[in-house]
mmCIF file of C-alpha atoms in Angstrom:
data_model
loop_
_atom_site.group_PDB
_atom_site.id
_atom_site.type_symbol
_atom_site.label_atom_id
_atom_site.label_comp_id
_atom_site.label_asym_id
_atom_site.label_seq_id
_atom_site.Cartn_x
_atom_site.Cartn_y
_atom_site.Cartn_z
ATOM 1 C CA UNK A 1 0.959 -11.759 24.669
ATOM 2 C CA UNK A 2 0.713 -8.125 23.920
ATOM 3 C CA UNK A 3 0.144 -5.680 27.434
ATOM 4 C CA UNK A 4 -3.281 -5.458 28.546
ATOM 5 C CA UNK A 5 -4.239 -8.356 26.737
ATOM 6 C CA UNK A 6 -5.526 -10.527 29.425
ATOM 7 C CA UNK A 7 -7.847 -13.481 28.224
ATOM 8 C CA UNK A 8 -7.058 -16.726 27.598
ATOM 9 C CA UNK A 9 -7.303 -16.834 23.903
ATOM 10 C CA UNK A 10 -5.176 -16.423 21.402
ATOM 11 C CA UNK A 11 -4.183 -13.675 19.374
ATOM 12 C CA UNK A 12 -5.237 -13.464 15.864
ATOM 13 C CA UNK A 13 -2.317 -12.827 13.053
ATOM 14 C CA UNK A 14 -4.526 -9.869 12.402
ATOM 15 C CA UNK A 15 -4.296 -8.962 15.888
ATOM 16 C CA UNK A 16 -0.641 -9.418 16.206
ATOM 17 C CA UNK A 17 -0.146 -7.385 13.025
ATOM 18 C CA UNK A 18 -1.279 -4.799 14.174
ATOM 19 C CA UNK A 19 0.700 -4.863 17.355
ATOM 20 C CA UNK A 20 3.420 -5.229 15.525
ATOM 21 C CA UNK A 21 2.972 -2.643 13.173
ATOM 22 C CA UNK A 22 2.147 0.417 15.493
ATOM 23 C CA UNK A 23 5.192 -0.821 17.483
ATOM 24 C CA UNK A 24 7.187 -0.504 14.523
ATOM 25 C CA UNK A 25 5.802 2.756 13.642
ATOM 26 C CA UNK A 26 6.693 4.105 17.414
ATOM 27 C CA UNK A 27 10.399 2.928 16.859
ATOM 28 C CA UNK A 28 10.773 3.891 13.273
ATOM 29 C CA UNK A 29 10.351 7.813 11.553
ATOM 30 C CA UNK A 30 9.969 8.317 8.019
ATOM 31 C CA UNK A 31 13.093 7.491 6.380
ATOM 32 C CA UNK A 32 13.015 4.272 7.870
ATOM 33 C CA UNK A 33 9.631 3.710 5.728
ATOM 34 C CA UNK A 34 11.132 5.190 2.530
ATOM 35 C CA UNK A 35 14.509 2.785 2.716
ATOM 36 C CA UNK A 36 12.321 -0.033 2.834
ATOM 37 C CA UNK A 37 9.981 1.514 0.186
ATOM 38 C CA UNK A 38 12.968 1.696 -2.167
ATOM 39 C CA UNK A 39 14.163 -1.895 -1.090
ATOM 40 C CA UNK A 40 10.994 -3.545 -1.952
ATOM 41 C CA UNK A 41 10.815 -1.361 -5.041
ATOM 42 C CA UNK A 42 13.776 -2.499 -6.196
ATOM 43 C CA UNK A 43 13.563 -6.145 -5.524
ATOM 44 C CA UNK A 44 10.413 -5.890 -7.383
ATOM 45 C CA UNK A 45 12.329 -4.471 -10.323
ATOM 46 C CA UNK A 46 14.945 -6.962 -10.248
ATOM 47 C CA UNK A 47 12.178 -9.618 -9.823
ATOM 48 C CA UNK A 48 9.815 -8.841 -13.191
ATOM 49 C CA UNK A 49 10.248 -7.804 -16.664
ATOM 50 C CA UNK A 50 8.251 -4.648 -18.687
ATOM 51 C CA UNK A 51 5.543 -7.091 -19.344
ATOM 52 C CA UNK A 52 4.813 -7.361 -15.700
ATOM 53 C CA UNK A 53 4.395 -3.747 -15.065
ATOM 54 C CA UNK A 54 2.523 -3.445 -18.607
ATOM 55 C CA UNK A 55 0.167 -6.062 -17.325
ATOM 56 C CA UNK A 56 -0.493 -3.854 -14.019
ATOM 57 C CA UNK A 57 -0.939 -0.636 -15.443
ATOM 58 C CA UNK A 58 -3.674 -2.695 -17.439
ATOM 59 C CA UNK A 59 -5.532 -3.930 -14.689
ATOM 60 C CA UNK A 60 -5.231 -0.880 -13.053
ATOM 61 C CA UNK A 61 -6.620 1.425 -15.627
ATOM 62 C CA UNK A 62 -9.662 -0.987 -15.834
ATOM 63 C CA UNK A 63 -10.527 -1.013 -12.272
ATOM 64 C CA UNK A 64 -10.032 2.763 -12.380
ATOM 65 C CA UNK A 65 -12.520 3.222 -15.477
ATOM 66 C CA UNK A 66 -14.434 1.040 -13.558
ATOM 67 C CA UNK A 67 -14.895 3.317 -10.483
ATOM 68 C CA UNK A 68 -14.787 6.508 -12.078
ATOM 69 C CA UNK A 69 -17.115 8.590 -14.592
ATOM 70 C CA UNK A 70 -16.046 11.028 -17.473
ATOM 71 C CA UNK A 71 -16.043 14.121 -14.071
ATOM 72 C CA UNK A 72 -13.161 12.202 -12.789
ATOM 73 C CA UNK A 73 -10.964 12.218 -16.037
ATOM 74 C CA UNK A 74 -11.723 15.813 -16.444
ATOM 75 C CA UNK A 75 -10.871 16.594 -13.327
ATOM 76 C CA UNK A 76 -7.650 14.858 -13.341
ATOM 77 C CA UNK A 77 -6.899 16.216 -17.079
ATOM 78 C CA UNK A 78 -7.524 19.770 -15.576
ATOM 79 C CA UNK A 79 -4.870 18.910 -12.654
ATOM 80 C CA UNK A 80 -2.531 17.371 -15.193
ATOM 81 C CA UNK A 81 -2.360 20.586 -17.648
ATOM 82 C CA UNK A 82 -2.183 23.137 -14.357
ATOM 83 C CA UNK A 83 1.367 22.024 -13.647
#
């Protein structure tokens, strides 16, 4: 069990994951996370075709439009137009 965990009950997956994540973040820097993110992205890209990305883009667009009003789109349009 983890340090400071004194009860006799088993740790939940959530607790174990949180402790593991904290330990990982203490032991690794930003470049580690960039490297594993890149590997994960490449693996996803290798495993899926263009239709997969079209579908998740469509779903993301629908979710965004359900959660934001026209002022949100005006603001991101202004930001995009200024770059």
